PDB file of C-alpha atoms in Angstrom:
ATOM      1  CA  MET S 146     122.708 117.905  84.583  1.00 44.00           C
ATOM      2  CA  ALA S 147     119.826 117.444  87.022  1.00 50.00           C
ATOM      3  CA  ALA S 148     117.448 114.633  86.074  1.00 50.00           C
ATOM      4  CA  SER S 149     114.365 115.928  87.879  1.00 49.00           C
ATOM      5  CA  THR S 150     112.968 118.491  90.262  1.00 56.00           C
ATOM      6  CA  ARG S 151     111.412 115.755  92.478  1.00 77.00           C
ATOM      7  CA  GLU S 152     108.030 117.464  92.206  1.00 90.00           C
ATOM      8  CA  GLU S 153     105.342 115.368  93.877  1.00 96.00           C
ATOM      9  CA  ILE S 154     102.166 114.994  91.836  1.00 96.00           C
ATOM     10  CA  ARG S 155      99.104 113.845  93.806  1.00 94.00           C
ATOM     11  CA  VAL S 156      96.600 111.798  91.813  1.00 93.00           C
ATOM     12  CA  GLY S 157      93.832 110.908  94.207  1.00 88.00           C
ATOM     13  CA  GLU S 158      95.493 108.915  96.980  1.00 89.00           C
ATOM     14  CA  MET S 159      98.613 108.180  94.938  1.00 94.00           C
ATOM     15  CA  ALA S 160     101.790 110.310  94.919  1.00 96.00           C
ATOM     16  CA  ILE S 161     104.145 110.310  91.895  1.00 97.00           C
ATOM     17  CA  ARG S 162     107.693 111.670  91.663  1.00 97.00           C
ATOM     18  CA  PHE S 163     109.552 111.622  88.349  1.00 97.00           C
ATOM     19  CA  LEU S 164     113.219 110.765  88.746  1.00 97.00           C
ATOM     20  CA  LEU S 165     114.020 110.948  85.035  1.00 96.00           C
ATOM     21  CA  GLU S 166     111.805 112.418  82.342  1.00 96.00           C
ATOM     22  CA  GLY S 167     111.945 111.199  78.762  1.00 95.00           C
ATOM     23  CA  GLU S 168     113.111 114.556  77.444  1.00 93.00           C
ATOM     24  CA  ARG S 169     116.224 114.255  79.659  1.00 95.00           C
ATOM     25  CA  SER S 170     117.062 110.810  78.227  1.00 96.00           C
ATOM     26  CA  GLU S 171     116.509 111.801  74.595  1.00 95.00           C
ATOM     27  CA  GLY S 172     113.249 109.833  74.748  1.00 94.00           C
ATOM     28  CA  SER S 173     114.801 106.488  75.644  1.00 97.00           C
ATOM     29  CA  VAL S 174     113.411 106.083  79.178  1.00 98.00           C
ATOM     30  CA  ALA S 175     111.289 107.730  81.881  1.00 97.00           C
ATOM     31  CA  VAL S 176     111.514 106.694  85.536  1.00 98.00           C
ATOM     32  CA  PHE S 177     109.125 107.586  88.322  1.00 98.00           C
ATOM     33  CA  GLU S 178     108.528 106.505  91.888  1.00 98.00           C
ATOM     34  CA  PHE S 179     104.996 106.207  93.232  1.00 97.00           C
ATOM     35  CA  ASP S 180     103.311 105.638  96.595  1.00 97.00           C
ATOM     36  CA  VAL S 181     100.049 103.723  96.959  1.00 96.00           C
ATOM     37  CA  PRO S 182      98.286 103.765 100.349  1.00 96.00           C
ATOM     38  CA  ALA S 183      97.046 100.505 101.866  1.00 95.00           C
ATOM     39  CA  GLY S 184      93.649  99.416 100.572  1.00 88.00           C
ATOM     40  CA  SER S 185      93.817 101.522  97.382  1.00 84.00           C
ATOM     41  CA  LYS S 186      92.676 100.503  93.911  1.00 73.00           C
ATOM     42  CA  VAL S 187      94.037 103.310  91.818  1.00 77.00           C
ATOM     43  CA  ALA S 188      94.463 102.320  88.208  1.00 73.00           C
ATOM     44  CA  ALA S 189      91.583 101.516  85.887  1.00 85.00           C
ATOM     45  CA  PRO S 190      92.314  98.707  83.409  1.00 93.00           C
ATOM     46  CA  HIS S 191      94.320 100.043  80.495  1.00 95.00           C
ATOM     47  CA  SER S 192      97.060  99.238  78.009  1.00 97.00           C
ATOM     48  CA  HIS S 193      99.696 101.208  76.172  1.00 95.00           C
ATOM     49  CA  ASP S 194     100.772 100.431  72.637  1.00 91.00           C
ATOM     50  CA  GLY S 195     103.730 102.802  72.466  1.00 93.00           C
ATOM     51  CA  PHE S 196     105.794 101.721  75.463  1.00 97.00           C
ATOM     52  CA  GLU S 197     106.666  98.931  77.879  1.00 97.00           C
ATOM     53  CA  GLU S 198     106.513  99.381  81.631  1.00 98.00           C
ATOM     54  CA  THR S 199     108.718  97.675  84.194  1.00 98.00           C
ATOM     55  CA  ILE S 200     107.705  97.831  87.863  1.00 98.00           C
ATOM     56  CA  TYR S 201     110.188  97.350  90.710  1.00 98.00           C
ATOM     57  CA  GLY S 202     108.826  97.000  94.249  1.00 98.00           C
ATOM     58  CA  LEU S 203     110.422  99.227  96.900  1.00 98.00           C
ATOM     59  CA  GLU S 204     108.081  98.857  99.917  1.00 97.00           C
ATOM     60  CA  GLY S 205     104.884  96.958 100.649  1.00 97.00           C
ATOM     61  CA  THR S 206     103.154  94.850  98.000  1.00 97.00           C
ATOM     62  CA  LEU S 207     101.092  95.822  94.965  1.00 96.00           C
ATOM     63  CA  VAL S 208      98.901  93.375  93.083  1.00 96.00           C
ATOM     64  CA  TRP S 209      99.214  93.911  89.330  1.00 96.00           C
ATOM     65  CA  THR S 210      96.669  92.143  87.158  1.00 96.00           C
ATOM     66  CA  VAL S 211      98.166  91.710  83.682  1.00 97.00           C
ATOM     67  CA  GLU S 212      96.009  90.064  81.010  1.00 97.00           C
ATOM     68  CA  GLY S 213      93.772  88.694  83.769  1.00 95.00           C
ATOM     69  CA  GLN S 214      96.623  87.158  85.790  1.00 97.00           C
ATOM     70  CA  PRO S 215      97.349  88.600  89.277  1.00 97.00           C
ATOM     71  CA  ASN S 216     101.008  89.248  90.130  1.00 97.00           C
ATOM     72  CA  GLU S 217     102.172  90.337  93.574  1.00 97.00           C
ATOM     73  CA  VAL S 218     105.119  92.720  93.414  1.00 98.00           C
ATOM     74  CA  GLY S 219     106.828  93.237  96.751  1.00 97.00           C
ATOM     75  CA  ARG S 220     110.142  94.737  97.803  1.00 98.00           C
ATOM     76  CA  GLY S 221     112.923  93.723  95.415  1.00 98.00           C
ATOM     77  CA  GLU S 222     110.565  92.058  92.935  1.00 98.00           C
ATOM     78  CA  VAL S 223     110.070  93.068  89.326  1.00 98.00           C
ATOM     79  CA  LEU S 224     107.262  92.838  86.781  1.00 98.00           C
ATOM     80  CA  TRP S 225     107.517  93.613  83.075  1.00 98.00           C
ATOM     81  CA  ILE S 226     104.350  94.761  81.277  1.00 98.00           C
ATOM     82  CA  PRO S 227     104.629  94.461  77.487  1.00 98.00           C
ATOM     83  CA  ARG S 228     103.064  96.841  75.005  1.00 97.00           C
ATOM     84  CA  GLY S 229      99.375  96.193  74.469  1.00 96.00           C
ATOM     85  CA  ALA S 230      98.897  94.131  77.662  1.00 98.00           C
ATOM     86  CA  VAL S 231      95.771  95.118  79.599  1.00 97.00           C
ATOM     87  CA  HIS S 232      96.703  95.753  83.214  1.00 96.00           C
ATOM     88  CA  GLN S 233      95.736  97.484  86.437  1.00 95.00           C
ATOM     89  CA  PHE S 234      96.997  97.505  90.011  1.00 95.00           C
ATOM     90  CA  ALA S 235      95.844  97.839  93.586  1.00 94.00           C
ATOM     91  CA  ASN S 236      97.267  97.800  97.080  1.00 96.00           C
ATOM     92  CA  THR S 237      95.077  95.184  98.749  1.00 93.00           C
ATOM     93  CA  GLY S 238      97.335  94.897 101.785  1.00 92.00           C
ATOM     94  CA  ASP S 239      97.495  96.591 105.167  1.00 94.00           C
ATOM     95  CA  LEU S 240     100.764  98.427 104.452  1.00 95.00           C
ATOM     96  CA  ASP S 241     101.444 101.388 102.204  1.00 97.00           C
ATOM     97  CA  ALA S 242     103.412 100.479  99.069  1.00 97.00           C
ATOM     98  CA  ARG S 243     106.048 102.256  97.030  1.00 98.00           C
ATOM     99  CA  ALA S 244     107.364 101.193  93.639  1.00 98.00           C
ATOM    100  CA  LEU S 245     109.502 102.365  90.762  1.00 98.00           C
ATOM    101  CA  ALA S 246     108.157 102.458  87.198  1.00 98.00           C
ATOM    102  CA  ILE S 247     110.489 102.397  84.202  1.00 98.00           C
ATOM    103  CA  VAL S 248     108.856 103.365  80.904  1.00 98.00           C
ATOM    104  CA  THR S 249     110.631 102.536  77.624  1.00 97.00           C
ATOM    105  CA  PRO S 250     110.719 104.487  75.447  1.00 97.00           C
ATOM    106  CA  GLY S 251     110.231 107.452  77.768  1.00 96.00           C
ATOM    107  CA  ILE S 252     107.081 108.913  76.224  1.00 95.00           C
ATOM    108  CA  LEU S 253     104.943 109.025  79.389  1.00 96.00           C
ATOM    109  CA  GLY S 254     105.658 112.109  81.451  1.00 95.00           C
ATOM    110  CA  PRO S 255     104.424 114.151  84.394  1.00 97.00           C
ATOM    111  CA  ASP S 256     101.876 116.046  82.285  1.00 96.00           C
ATOM    112  CA  TYR S 257      99.712 112.907  82.095  1.00 96.00           C
ATOM    113  CA  PHE S 258      99.512 112.682  85.883  1.00 96.00           C
ATOM    114  CA  ARG S 259      98.973 116.441  86.278  1.00 97.00           C
ATOM    115  CA  GLU S 260      96.045 116.376  83.848  1.00 96.00           C
ATOM    116  CA  VAL S 261      94.374 113.392  85.559  1.00 95.00           C
ATOM    117  CA  ALA S 262      94.932 115.040  88.955  1.00 94.00           C
ATOM    118  CA  ALA S 263      93.208 118.213  87.739  1.00 95.00           C
ATOM    119  CA  ILE S 264      90.124 116.224  86.675  1.00 94.00           C
ATOM    120  CA  LEU S 265      90.000 114.470  90.047  1.00 92.00           C
ATOM    121  CA  ASP S 266      90.426 117.790  91.864  1.00 91.00           C
ATOM    122  CA  VAL S 267      87.452 119.296  90.012  1.00 91.00           C
ATOM    123  CA  ALA S 268      85.333 116.311  91.117  1.00 87.00           C
ATOM    124  CA  ALA S 269      86.181 117.206  94.749  1.00 85.00           C
ATOM    125  CA  GLY S 270      85.714 113.673  96.023  1.00 74.00           C
ATOM    126  CA  GLY S 271      82.659 112.997  93.871  1.00 84.00           C
ATOM    127  CA  PRO S 272      82.555 110.894  90.726  1.00 88.00           C
ATOM    128  CA  PRO S 273      85.177 112.106  88.239  1.00 89.00           C
ATOM    129  CA  ASP S 274      84.459 112.840  84.585  1.00 92.00           C
ATOM    130  CA  LEU S 275      85.423 109.437  83.161  1.00 92.00           C
ATOM    131  CA  ALA S 276      85.175 110.655  79.564  1.00 94.00           C
ATOM    132  CA  ALA S 277      87.669 113.432  80.326  1.00 95.00           C
ATOM    133  CA  ILE S 278      90.034 110.965  82.005  1.00 94.00           C
ATOM    134  CA  ALA S 279      89.761 108.615  79.006  1.00 94.00           C
ATOM    135  CA  ALA S 280      90.600 111.513  76.666  1.00 96.00           C
ATOM    136  CA  VAL S 281      93.701 112.375  78.736  1.00 96.00           C
ATOM    137  CA  MET S 282      94.742 108.716  78.712  1.00 94.00           C
ATOM    138  CA  ARG S 283      94.447 108.474  74.937  1.00 95.00           C
ATOM    139  CA  ARG S 284      96.336 111.743  74.421  1.00 95.00           C
ATOM    140  CA  HIS S 285      99.267 110.333  76.422  1.00 95.00           C
ATOM    141  CA  GLY S 286      99.388 106.891  74.812  1.00 93.00           C
ATOM    142  CA  LEU S 287      97.219 104.873  77.212  1.00 94.00           C
ATOM    143  CA  THR S 288      94.132 102.987  76.061  1.00 95.00           C
ATOM    144  CA  PRO S 289      91.369 102.693  78.674  1.00 94.00           C
ATOM    145  CA  VAL S 290      89.477  99.401  78.813  1.00 92.00           C
ATOM    146  CA  SER S 291      85.751  99.528  79.453  1.00 74.00           C
TER     147      SER S 291
END
């Protein structure tokens, strides 16, 4: 049974590819790979109460701020983000980064990223509708932090 179609979803500067969707693992896990260009700050502070997230660095280095503490995650390094922990990430370096995200249970799927991408596309490089993005986040189990 194929685990994914390897569709690439572009969310602003970031590219996401699901390797295993939750529906294929009976909801136990979702796994996606994502690319973050050098100099990008892509995730607004948020938390998720319904799942944990584990990040494994594949290339470059991402700085993950979890509960106010910065954590550099480079190639071969891992970071676990517990439920309810406020976090965000950025690529503050000069090299593009790539990482793997493991979501347990697998309740976050590609539809979340597609919906956020659509809002960003409508903004056409201008300021996005932050209220619409917050609504998408909440619908998919993420809690935005103001």
